[in-house]
CSV table of C-alpha atoms in Angstrom, one decimal:
chain,number,residue,atom,x,y,z
A,16,MET,CA,18.1,-17.7,-56.1
A,17,ARG,CA,15.0,-15.7,-55.0
A,18,ILE,CA,15.3,-12.3,-53.2
A,19,GLY,CA,14.4,-13.7,-49.8
A,20,GLU,CA,17.0,-16.5,-50.2
A,21,ILE,CA,19.7,-13.9,-51.2
A,22,ASP,CA,18.9,-11.8,-48.1
A,23,ARG,CA,19.0,-14.9,-45.9
A,24,GLU,CA,22.3,-16.1,-47.4
A,25,ILE,CA,23.9,-12.7,-46.9
A,26,GLU,CA,22.8,-12.7,-43.3
A,27,ILE,CA,24.3,-16.2,-42.7
A,28,SER,CA,27.5,-15.3,-44.5
A,29,THR,CA,27.9,-11.9,-42.7
A,30,PHE,CA,27.3,-13.0,-39.2
A,31,GLY,CA,28.7,-16.5,-39.4
A,32,GLU,CA,32.4,-17.2,-38.6
A,33,THR,CA,35.0,-19.1,-40.6
A,34,ARG,CA,36.0,-22.1,-38.6
A,35,ASP,CA,39.3,-24.0,-38.3
A,36,PHE,CA,38.8,-27.7,-38.8
A,37,ILE,CA,41.2,-30.7,-38.7
A,38,PHE,CA,40.1,-33.6,-40.9
A,39,ASP,CA,41.7,-37.0,-40.1
A,40,SER,CA,41.7,-39.2,-43.2
A,41,ALA,CA,42.9,-42.3,-41.4
A,42,VAL,CA,45.5,-43.1,-44.1
A,43,TYR,CA,47.3,-39.8,-44.5
A,44,GLU,CA,48.3,-37.0,-42.1
A,45,SER,CA,45.6,-34.7,-41.0
A,46,ILE,CA,44.1,-32.1,-43.4
A,47,HIS,CA,43.8,-28.6,-42.0
A,48,LEU,CA,40.8,-26.7,-43.3
A,49,LYS,CA,39.2,-23.3,-43.0
A,50,ILE,CA,35.4,-23.6,-43.4
A,51,PRO,CA,33.4,-20.4,-44.1
A,52,PRO,CA,29.7,-20.1,-43.3
A,53,THR,CA,27.3,-22.0,-45.7
A,54,VAL,CA,30.0,-24.5,-46.6
A,55,TYR,CA,29.4,-28.2,-45.6
A,56,PRO,CA,32.0,-29.3,-43.1
A,57,PRO,CA,33.5,-32.8,-43.1
A,58,ARG,CA,31.4,-35.3,-41.2
A,59,ARG,CA,31.2,-39.1,-40.9
A,60,ASP,CA,29.7,-39.3,-44.4
A,61,THR,CA,32.8,-37.5,-45.7
A,62,GLU,CA,35.0,-40.0,-43.8
A,63,ILE,CA,33.1,-43.0,-45.3
A,64,LEU,CA,33.6,-41.7,-48.8
A,65,VAL,CA,37.3,-41.1,-48.2
A,66,GLU,CA,37.6,-44.6,-46.7
A,67,ALA,CA,35.9,-46.0,-49.8
A,68,ILE,CA,38.3,-44.2,-52.1
A,69,ASN,CA,41.2,-45.5,-50.1
A,70,ARG,CA,40.1,-49.1,-51.0
A,71,LEU,CA,40.9,-48.4,-54.7
A,72,LYS,CA,44.0,-50.1,-56.1
A,73,GLY,CA,46.0,-49.6,-59.3
A,74,GLU,CA,47.3,-46.4,-60.8
A,75,THR,CA,45.9,-42.9,-60.1
A,76,GLY,CA,44.7,-40.6,-62.9
A,77,PHE,CA,42.2,-37.8,-63.3
A,78,VAL,CA,39.2,-37.5,-61.0
A,79,THR,CA,36.2,-35.2,-61.0
A,80,GLU,CA,34.6,-34.4,-57.6
A,81,ILE,CA,31.1,-33.0,-57.6
A,82,GLY,CA,30.1,-30.8,-54.6
A,83,CYS,CA,33.6,-30.3,-53.2
A,84,GLY,CA,32.5,-28.3,-50.2
A,85,SER,CA,35.5,-27.6,-48.0
A,86,GLY,CA,37.8,-29.5,-50.3
A,87,ALA,CA,38.5,-32.4,-47.8
A,88,ILE,CA,37.9,-35.2,-50.3
A,89,SER,CA,39.7,-33.4,-53.2
A,90,ILE,CA,42.7,-32.8,-51.0
A,91,SER,CA,42.7,-36.4,-49.8
A,92,LEU,CA,42.6,-37.6,-53.5
A,93,ALA,CA,45.4,-35.2,-54.4
A,94,ARG,CA,47.5,-36.6,-51.6
A,95,ARG,CA,47.1,-40.0,-53.2
A,96,GLY,CA,48.4,-38.7,-56.5
A,97,TRP,CA,45.2,-38.0,-58.3
A,98,ARG,CA,44.8,-34.9,-60.4
A,99,VAL,CA,41.5,-33.4,-59.3
A,100,ASN,CA,38.9,-31.3,-61.2
A,101,ALA,CA,36.4,-30.2,-58.5
A,102,CYS,CA,33.2,-28.1,-58.7
A,103,ASP,CA,30.5,-26.7,-56.3
A,104,ILE,CA,27.5,-24.6,-56.8
A,105,ASN,CA,28.4,-22.5,-53.7
A,106,PRO,CA,31.0,-19.8,-54.5
A,107,LEU,CA,32.2,-19.9,-50.9
A,108,ALA,CA,32.9,-23.6,-51.2
A,109,VAL,CA,34.9,-23.0,-54.4
A,110,ALA,CA,36.9,-20.3,-52.5
A,111,ALA,CA,37.3,-22.6,-49.5
A,112,THR,CA,38.6,-25.5,-51.6
A,113,ARG,CA,41.1,-23.3,-53.4
A,114,GLY,CA,42.4,-21.8,-50.2
A,115,ASN,CA,42.5,-25.2,-48.4
A,116,ALA,CA,44.4,-26.8,-51.3
A,117,ILE,CA,47.0,-24.1,-51.0
A,118,GLN,CA,47.2,-24.5,-47.2
A,119,ASN,CA,47.8,-28.3,-47.7
A,120,ASP,CA,50.3,-27.9,-50.5
A,121,VAL,CA,48.3,-29.6,-53.2
A,122,ALA,CA,47.1,-26.6,-55.2
A,123,ASP,CA,49.0,-27.8,-58.3
A,124,LEU,CA,46.9,-30.9,-58.4
A,125,ILE,CA,43.5,-29.4,-57.8
A,126,SER,CA,41.4,-27.3,-60.2
A,127,VAL,CA,38.1,-25.8,-58.9
A,128,GLU,CA,35.2,-24.3,-60.8
A,129,GLU,CA,31.9,-22.9,-59.7
A,130,GLY,CA,28.9,-24.9,-61.0
A,131,GLY,CA,27.5,-28.4,-61.0
A,132,PRO,CA,25.1,-30.8,-62.6
A,133,GLY,CA,22.1,-29.2,-64.2
A,134,GLU,CA,23.9,-25.9,-65.0
A,135,GLU,CA,24.3,-25.0,-68.7
A,136,LYS,CA,28.1,-25.0,-69.0
A,137,TRP,CA,28.8,-27.8,-66.6
A,138,PHE,CA,30.5,-30.9,-68.0
A,139,ILE,CA,32.7,-33.8,-67.1
A,140,PRO,CA,36.2,-33.6,-68.8
A,141,ASP,CA,37.1,-36.2,-71.3
A,142,ASN,CA,40.1,-37.4,-69.4
A,143,THR,CA,38.1,-38.3,-66.3
A,144,ASP,CA,39.0,-41.8,-64.9
A,145,LEU,CA,37.1,-41.5,-61.6
A,146,LEU,CA,34.0,-39.4,-60.5
A,147,VAL,CA,33.2,-38.9,-56.9
A,148,TRP,CA,30.0,-37.5,-55.4
A,149,ASN,CA,28.5,-37.4,-51.9
A,150,ILE,CA,25.0,-37.4,-53.3
A,151,PRO,CA,22.7,-35.0,-51.5
A,152,TYR,CA,19.9,-36.9,-49.9
A,153,LEU,CA,17.7,-34.4,-47.9
A,154,LEU,CA,14.3,-33.7,-49.4
A,155,SER,CA,13.1,-30.1,-49.8
A,156,LEU,CA,10.4,-30.7,-47.2
A,157,ASP,CA,12.7,-32.2,-44.6
A,158,SER,CA,12.7,-30.3,-41.3
A,159,GLU,CA,16.5,-30.4,-41.3
A,160,ALA,CA,16.7,-28.7,-44.6
A,161,SER,CA,14.4,-25.9,-43.5
A,162,ASN,CA,17.0,-24.8,-40.9
A,163,LEU,CA,19.7,-24.4,-43.6
A,164,GLY,CA,20.8,-21.4,-45.6
A,165,PRO,CA,19.7,-21.5,-49.2
A,166,MET,CA,23.2,-22.3,-50.4
A,167,GLU,CA,23.5,-25.2,-47.9
A,168,GLU,CA,20.0,-26.4,-48.7
A,169,ALA,CA,20.8,-26.4,-52.5
A,170,SER,CA,24.0,-28.4,-51.9
A,171,LEU,CA,22.4,-30.9,-49.5
A,172,SER,CA,19.0,-31.5,-51.0
A,173,ASP,CA,18.2,-34.2,-53.6
A,174,ARG,CA,16.1,-33.5,-56.6
A,175,ASP,CA,12.4,-34.0,-56.1
A,176,GLU,CA,12.2,-35.6,-59.6
A,177,GLN,CA,12.1,-39.4,-59.8
A,178,GLY,CA,15.6,-40.8,-59.5
A,179,GLY,CA,17.1,-37.8,-57.8
A,180,TRP,CA,20.6,-36.4,-58.7
A,181,SER,CA,21.9,-39.9,-59.2
A,182,ALA,CA,19.4,-40.4,-62.2
A,183,PHE,CA,20.5,-37.0,-63.6
A,184,LEU,CA,24.1,-38.0,-63.5
A,185,LEU,CA,23.3,-41.4,-65.0
A,186,GLU,CA,21.4,-39.8,-67.9
A,187,TYR,CA,24.3,-37.5,-68.5
A,188,LEU,CA,26.8,-40.4,-68.6
A,189,GLU,CA,24.6,-42.5,-70.9
A,190,LYS,CA,24.9,-39.7,-73.4
A,191,CYS,CA,28.7,-39.9,-73.0
A,192,ARG,CA,29.2,-43.6,-73.6
A,193,GLU,CA,31.7,-43.0,-76.4
A,194,ARG,CA,33.5,-40.1,-74.7
A,195,LEU,CA,33.7,-41.7,-71.2
A,196,PRO,CA,33.5,-45.5,-71.7
A,197,GLY,CA,35.7,-46.5,-68.9
A,198,ILE,CA,34.8,-44.1,-66.2
A,199,LEU,CA,34.5,-45.4,-62.6
A,200,VAL,CA,31.9,-43.7,-60.4
A,201,ILE,CA,31.8,-43.7,-56.6
A,202,LEU,CA,28.7,-42.3,-55.0
A,203,LEU,CA,27.7,-42.0,-51.3
A,204,LEU,CA,24.0,-42.9,-51.2
A,205,ARG,CA,21.4,-43.1,-48.4
A,206,ILE,CA,19.8,-46.5,-48.7
A,207,ASP,CA,17.6,-46.4,-45.5
A,208,PRO,CA,15.3,-44.6,-45.5
A,209,VAL,CA,15.3,-44.9,-49.3
A,210,SER,CA,16.2,-41.7,-51.1
A,211,PRO,CA,15.3,-40.8,-54.7
A,212,SER,CA,18.9,-41.6,-55.7
A,213,LYS,CA,19.1,-45.4,-56.0
A,214,SER,CA,21.7,-47.9,-57.4
A,215,SER,CA,18.9,-49.9,-59.1
A,216,ASP,CA,18.6,-47.1,-61.7
A,217,TRP,CA,22.2,-47.8,-62.7
A,218,HIS,CA,21.7,-51.6,-62.8
A,219,ARG,CA,18.7,-51.2,-65.2
A,220,GLN,CA,21.0,-49.3,-67.5
A,221,GLY,CA,23.7,-52.0,-67.5
A,222,TRP,CA,26.1,-50.6,-65.0
A,223,ALA,CA,28.0,-53.1,-62.8
A,224,SER,CA,28.4,-52.1,-59.1
A,225,ARG,CA,30.1,-53.1,-55.9
A,226,CYS,CA,29.5,-51.9,-52.4
A,227,LEU,CA,32.7,-50.5,-50.8
A,228,ILE,CA,31.3,-49.5,-47.4
A,229,THR,CA,28.0,-49.6,-45.6
A,230,GLU,CA,27.4,-48.0,-42.2
A,231,ARG,CA,24.5,-47.3,-40.0
A,232,LEU,CA,24.4,-43.8,-38.6
A,233,GLY,CA,21.6,-43.2,-36.2
A,234,ASP,CA,18.3,-43.8,-38.1
A,235,GLU,CA,20.0,-43.8,-41.5
A,236,THR,CA,22.1,-46.2,-43.4
A,237,LEU,CA,24.7,-44.8,-45.8
A,238,GLU,CA,26.5,-46.8,-48.6
A,239,ALA,CA,29.6,-45.9,-50.7
A,240,ARG,CA,29.0,-47.8,-53.9
A,241,CYS,CA,31.1,-47.8,-57.2
A,242,PHE,CA,29.6,-48.2,-60.7
A,243,TRP,CA,31.3,-49.0,-64.0
A,244,ARG,CA,30.4,-50.2,-67.5
A,245,PRO,CA,31.4,-53.9,-67.9
A,246,GLY,CA,34.5,-54.4,-70.1
A,247,ASN,CA,35.1,-50.6,-70.1
A,248,GLY,CA,32.0,-50.2,-72.3
A,249,ARG,CA,33.2,-52.7,-74.9
A,250,GLU,CA,30.3,-54.5,-76.6
A,251,ALA,CA,29.8,-58.3,-76.4
A,252,GLU,CA,30.4,-60.4,-79.5
A,253,LEU,CA,27.1,-60.9,-81.3
A,254,ARG,CA,25.9,-63.9,-83.3
A,255,LEU,CA,22.7,-63.8,-85.3
A,256,THR,CA,22.4,-67.5,-84.8
A,257,SER,CA,24.2,-70.1,-82.7
A,258,ASP,CA,23.7,-73.8,-82.1
A,259,SER,CA,25.0,-73.2,-78.6
A,260,THR,CA,26.6,-70.1,-77.1
A,261,MET,CA,28.4,-72.3,-74.6
A,262,ASP,CA,30.2,-74.1,-77.4
A,263,ASP,CA,30.9,-70.9,-79.4
A,264,ALA,CA,32.3,-69.2,-76.3
A,265,ARG,CA,35.2,-71.7,-76.2
A,266,MET,CA,36.9,-69.5,-78.9
A,267,LEU,CA,36.7,-66.4,-76.8
A,268,PRO,CA,40.0,-65.0,-75.4
A,269,THR,CA,40.9,-66.0,-71.8
A,270,GLU,CA,41.8,-62.5,-70.6
A,271,GLY,CA,39.6,-59.5,-70.2
A,272,TRP,CA,35.8,-59.3,-69.9
A,273,GLN,CA,34.6,-61.7,-72.6
A,274,ARG,CA,31.0,-62.6,-73.5
A,275,LEU,CA,29.0,-63.8,-76.5
A,276,ARG,CA,25.3,-63.3,-77.2
A,277,ALA,CA,23.1,-64.9,-79.8
A,278,VAL,CA,20.0,-63.3,-81.3
A,279,GLU,CA,18.7,-66.8,-81.8
A,280,GLN,CA,20.0,-70.0,-80.2
A,281,LYS,CA,19.0,-73.2,-82.0
A,282,GLY,CA,20.3,-75.7,-79.6
A,283,GLY,CA,21.6,-75.2,-76.1
A,284,ARG,CA,21.7,-77.4,-73.0
A,285,GLY,CA,20.9,-77.3,-69.4
A,286,ARG,CA,22.3,-79.1,-66.3
A,287,SER,CA,23.6,-82.6,-67.0
A,288,GLY,CA,23.1,-82.2,-70.7
A,289,ALA,CA,19.3,-81.7,-70.5
A,290,GLU,CA,17.6,-80.0,-73.4
A,291,TRP,CA,17.3,-76.2,-73.2
A,292,ARG,CA,14.8,-74.7,-75.7
A,293,SER,CA,15.0,-71.1,-76.7
A,294,GLU,CA,12.6,-69.0,-78.7
A,295,LYS,CA,13.6,-66.1,-80.9
A,296,GLY,CA,13.6,-63.0,-78.7
A,297,ASP,CA,14.8,-64.9,-75.6
A,298,MET,CA,18.1,-63.9,-74.0
A,299,THR,CA,20.9,-66.4,-74.6
A,300,ALA,CA,24.5,-65.6,-73.8
A,301,THR,CA,27.8,-67.1,-72.4
A,302,TRP,CA,30.5,-65.4,-70.4
A,303,SER,CA,34.1,-66.7,-70.5
A,304,LEU,CA,35.8,-66.1,-67.1
A,305,ASN,CA,39.5,-66.8,-66.5
A,306,GLN,CA,40.0,-69.9,-64.3
A,307,ARG,CA,41.9,-67.8,-61.8
A,308,ILE,CA,38.5,-66.7,-60.3
A,309,LEU,CA,38.1,-70.2,-58.9
A,310,LYS,CA,41.1,-69.6,-56.6
A,311,ARG,CA,39.0,-66.9,-54.9
A,312,ILE,CA,35.5,-68.3,-55.2
A,313,ASP,CA,34.3,-71.9,-55.0
A,314,PRO,CA,32.5,-72.9,-58.2
A,315,GLY,CA,29.4,-73.8,-56.3
A,316,LEU,CA,29.2,-70.4,-54.6
A,317,LEU,CA,30.0,-68.6,-57.9
A,318,GLN,CA,27.1,-70.4,-59.7
A,319,THR,CA,24.6,-69.6,-56.9
A,320,SER,CA,25.8,-66.0,-56.4
A,321,ILE,CA,25.4,-65.3,-60.1
A,322,GLY,CA,21.9,-66.8,-60.1
A,323,ALA,CA,20.8,-64.9,-57.1
A,324,GLU,CA,22.2,-61.6,-58.4
A,325,ILE,CA,20.5,-61.9,-61.8
A,326,ALA,CA,17.2,-62.9,-60.1
A,327,SER,CA,17.4,-59.8,-57.9
A,328,ARG,CA,17.9,-57.5,-60.8
A,329,LEU,CA,15.2,-59.0,-62.9
A,330,SER,CA,12.7,-59.1,-60.0
A,331,MET,CA,12.7,-62.9,-60.0
A,332,ASP,CA,13.4,-65.6,-57.5
A,333,CYS,CA,16.4,-67.8,-57.4
A,334,LYS,CA,15.7,-71.5,-56.8
A,335,TRP,CA,19.0,-72.9,-55.5
A,336,PRO,CA,21.4,-73.3,-57.0
A,337,ASN,CA,20.8,-71.6,-60.4
A,338,ASP,CA,17.2,-71.6,-61.6
A,339,LEU,CA,15.4,-68.3,-62.2
A,340,MET,CA,11.8,-68.5,-61.1
A,341,HIS,CA,8.6,-66.3,-61.1
A,342,GLU,CA,5.6,-67.4,-59.0
A,343,GLY,CA,6.9,-71.0,-59.0
A,344,GLU,CA,7.4,-71.2,-62.8
A,345,LYS,CA,10.9,-71.4,-64.4
A,346,ALA,CA,12.0,-68.4,-66.3
A,347,GLY,CA,15.6,-69.2,-66.9
A,348,GLY,CA,18.8,-70.8,-65.7
A,349,ILE,CA,22.5,-70.6,-65.3
A,350,LEU,CA,25.1,-73.2,-66.3
A,351,LEU,CA,28.8,-73.3,-65.4
A,352,GLU,CA,31.2,-75.5,-67.5
A,353,SER,CA,34.9,-75.9,-67.7
A,354,GLY,CA,37.4,-78.4,-69.1
A,355,SER,CA,40.6,-79.7,-67.4
A,356,ASN,CA,42.7,-78.4,-70.3
A,357,GLN,CA,41.0,-75.0,-70.6
A,358,GLU,CA,42.0,-71.7,-69.0
A,359,SER,CA,38.4,-70.4,-68.8
A,360,ILE,CA,35.2,-71.3,-67.1
A,361,ARG,CA,32.0,-70.6,-69.1
A,362,VAL,CA,28.9,-69.2,-67.6
A,363,GLY,CA,25.8,-69.8,-69.8
A,364,VAL,CA,22.6,-67.9,-69.2
A,365,GLY,CA,19.3,-68.5,-70.8
A,366,ILE,CA,16.1,-66.5,-70.0
A,367,ASN,CA,12.7,-66.6,-71.5
A,368,ARG,CA,11.1,-63.4,-72.7
A,369,TYR,CA,7.5,-64.6,-72.5
A,370,PRO,CA,5.6,-67.3,-70.5
A,371,GLY,CA,5.0,-70.6,-72.2
A,372,GLU,CA,5.2,-74.3,-71.7
A,373,PHE,CA,8.0,-76.9,-71.7
A,374,GLY,CA,7.7,-80.6,-71.1
A,375,GLY,CA,4.1,-80.2,-70.0
A,376,ALA,CA,5.0,-77.6,-67.3
A,377,PRO,CA,4.2,-73.8,-67.5
A,378,THR,CA,7.1,-71.5,-67.8
A,379,SER,CA,7.6,-67.8,-67.1
A,380,GLY,CA,9.6,-65.0,-68.6
A,381,TRP,CA,11.0,-61.5,-67.9
A,382,SER,CA,7.9,-59.9,-69.5
A,383,GLU,CA,6.0,-60.9,-66.3
A,384,THR,CA,8.6,-59.3,-64.0
A,385,ILE,CA,10.2,-56.2,-65.6
A,386,GLY,CA,7.8,-55.7,-68.5
A,387,GLU,CA,8.3,-55.5,-72.2
A,388,SER,CA,12.1,-55.2,-72.7
A,389,GLU,CA,14.2,-56.3,-75.7
A,390,ALA,CA,16.7,-59.1,-75.2
A,391,GLU,CA,19.6,-56.6,-75.6
A,392,VAL,CA,18.3,-54.6,-72.6
A,393,VAL,CA,18.0,-57.7,-70.5
A,394,PHE,CA,21.5,-58.8,-71.6
A,395,ARG,CA,23.0,-55.5,-70.4
A,396,MET,CA,21.3,-56.1,-67.0
A,397,VAL,CA,22.6,-59.6,-66.8
A,398,ASP,CA,26.0,-58.6,-68.0
A,399,ALA,CA,26.2,-56.0,-65.2
A,400,ALA,CA,25.1,-58.5,-62.6
A,401,ILE,CA,27.8,-61.0,-63.5
A,402,ALA,CA,30.4,-58.3,-63.8
A,403,SER,CA,29.5,-57.0,-60.4
A,404,ILE,CA,30.6,-60.4,-59.0
A,405,ALA,CA,33.3,-61.6,-61.4
A,406,GLU,CA,34.9,-58.8,-63.4
A,407,ASN,CA,38.6,-58.2,-62.5
A,408,HIS,CA,38.5,-54.3,-62.5
A,409,SER,CA,42.0,-52.7,-62.5
A,410,ARG,CA,41.0,-50.2,-59.8
A,411,LEU,CA,38.6,-52.2,-57.6
A,412,PRO,CA,39.2,-54.8,-54.9
A,413,HIS,CA,37.7,-58.3,-55.5
A,414,LEU,CA,34.6,-59.2,-53.5
A,415,SER,CA,35.6,-61.3,-50.5
A,416,THR,CA,34.0,-64.7,-49.9
A,417,SER,CA,32.2,-63.3,-46.9
A,418,GLU,CA,30.9,-60.4,-48.8
A,419,LEU,CA,29.7,-62.6,-51.6
A,420,MET,CA,28.1,-65.1,-49.2
A,421,ALA,CA,26.3,-62.2,-47.4
A,422,SER,CA,24.8,-60.7,-50.5
A,423,THR,CA,23.9,-64.1,-52.0
A,424,TRP,CA,22.2,-65.3,-48.8
A,425,SER,CA,20.3,-62.0,-48.6
A,426,ASN,CA,18.9,-62.6,-52.1
A,427,LEU,CA,18.2,-66.3,-51.4
A,428,SER,CA,16.5,-65.7,-48.1
A,429,ARG,CA,14.2,-63.2,-49.7
A,430,THR,CA,12.8,-66.1,-51.8
A,431,ILE,CA,12.9,-68.5,-48.9
A,432,SER,CA,10.9,-66.1,-46.7
A,433,THR,CA,8.0,-66.1,-49.1
A,434,GLY,CA,7.0,-69.5,-47.7
A,435,ILE,CA,8.6,-72.1,-50.0
A,436,ILE,CA,8.6,-75.6,-48.7
A,437,ALA,CA,11.9,-77.4,-48.7
A,438,SER,CA,12.2,-81.2,-48.3
A,439,THR,CA,14.6,-84.1,-48.8
A,440,LYS,CA,13.5,-87.5,-50.0
A,441,THR,CA,12.6,-88.4,-46.4
A,442,SER,CA,11.3,-85.3,-44.6
A,443,GLU,CA,10.6,-81.6,-44.7
A,444,VAL,CA,13.6,-79.4,-43.8
A,445,ARG,CA,14.4,-75.8,-43.0
A,446,ILE,CA,17.1,-73.9,-44.9
A,447,THR,CA,19.2,-72.0,-42.4
A,448,ALA,CA,22.4,-70.7,-44.2
A,449,LEU,CA,24.6,-70.7,-47.2
A,450,GLU,CA,28.1,-72.3,-47.0
A,451,LYS,CA,31.2,-70.9,-48.8
A,452,SER,CA,31.1,-74.0,-51.0
A,453,GLY,CA,27.7,-72.9,-52.3
A,454,GLU,CA,26.0,-75.7,-50.4
A,455,LEU,CA,22.9,-75.1,-48.3
A,456,GLN,CA,22.9,-75.7,-44.6
A,457,ILE,CA,19.6,-77.4,-43.7
A,458,LEU,CA,18.0,-78.4,-40.4
A,459,ASP,CA,16.4,-81.8,-40.5
A,460,SER,CA,14.5,-82.4,-37.3
A,461,SER,CA,17.3,-81.6,-34.8
A,462,VAL,CA,20.2,-82.4,-37.1
A,463,MET,CA,22.1,-79.8,-39.0
A,464,GLU,CA,23.7,-80.9,-42.3
A,465,ASN,CA,24.9,-79.5,-45.6
A,466,CYS,CA,23.2,-80.2,-48.9
A,467,GLY,CA,25.2,-79.9,-52.1
A,468,ASP,CA,23.2,-82.2,-54.3
A,469,VAL,CA,20.5,-80.3,-56.4
A,470,ASP,CA,18.6,-83.5,-56.6
A,471,GLY,CA,18.8,-84.0,-52.9
A,472,ILE,CA,16.4,-81.2,-52.0
A,473,LEU,CA,13.0,-80.3,-53.4
A,474,MET,CA,11.7,-76.7,-53.2
A,475,THR,CA,8.0,-76.2,-53.7
A,476,PHE,CA,7.0,-72.6,-54.4
């Protein structure tokens, strides 16, 4: 801290007053806090993060909170039974959290240290099951930040570097894949206006995610989002060659996050048994999901949602129900199969690396949308996309049908809004909605109807 900043901080700390504050966590009895000057008080963003944490299920364990401030979130976690390791770069916040933990009878569950990401001795303990961080999102040039004390500005400001504090944390965790394979991360992010810290950085590194809460506050939109490594970081089964990953995946276990990837697939098939040709270097893989998922999600919606999510993460378009497109040319596809006597449903995904030609028609590939990436990198992105929808995580709630429909329609409508022409065999139609069955709702003249037949609607890009 520079000399001028020290003088300003001393002035704020000396003449400011410690405030009594009551934080209502909605689930547990009120938390009584004493908040000294320069320490961030609980606000609506704090409540959003606590509400997101309260959506978790399963057993408690060890949690690390970054930027504990007054201790409101750490105390709320401790009341749920979590053992908390908290940190803050502001020494007054450290003292406040310790004192407030004592006042609220949870001091035996909370350990607090001074420091944070970017400091030499800071680290995440090996036993951490959950990490929570209200990511700072002010920029150093924000007018709001200029009215803060140096300690407050440091704790509330995002890094100017590309990716912000979120990217810094992600880079740290990528170096700890073996030490912290199953860690669950919950971040509060500003998504509008876009801040340097973005969930897309995590998706590119193969982290699955689910939105727990989104809320508009004035001219900003905040989102509490959780991130995790699919299958607790366990790698997929890898085959150097495969006639068909869909067939090979029949032998995968029916429980847990199961998937199989082939370096080279010699056969393969598309919808209705159509030929699917793969070149060496393409991404070919199959996921084996327990049939129980169909009790929550209609197979039609599951197929379309997976296609739309993969398309979004690879900067492609999804042609309903399951084709991956780029500028009107097919780049890949998704196929769902199951047997009446089987306990699993298989999700096959094939994506071209490079543009080419098939059956006289030009094709595209991911090299035209996300650039030169190896098949393993693209597999991790696809794996994370499917896990975000379908993985049964021990601590996370399932996506509801309404949540899945909303996110899928958002991705589909992005493609529809580019000006594609949809038509049936008799007339041009307008696509108006997505049904929970995965069918499209279409408007034909003045008649609204559902379309569930892929051959019943033609989309021209």
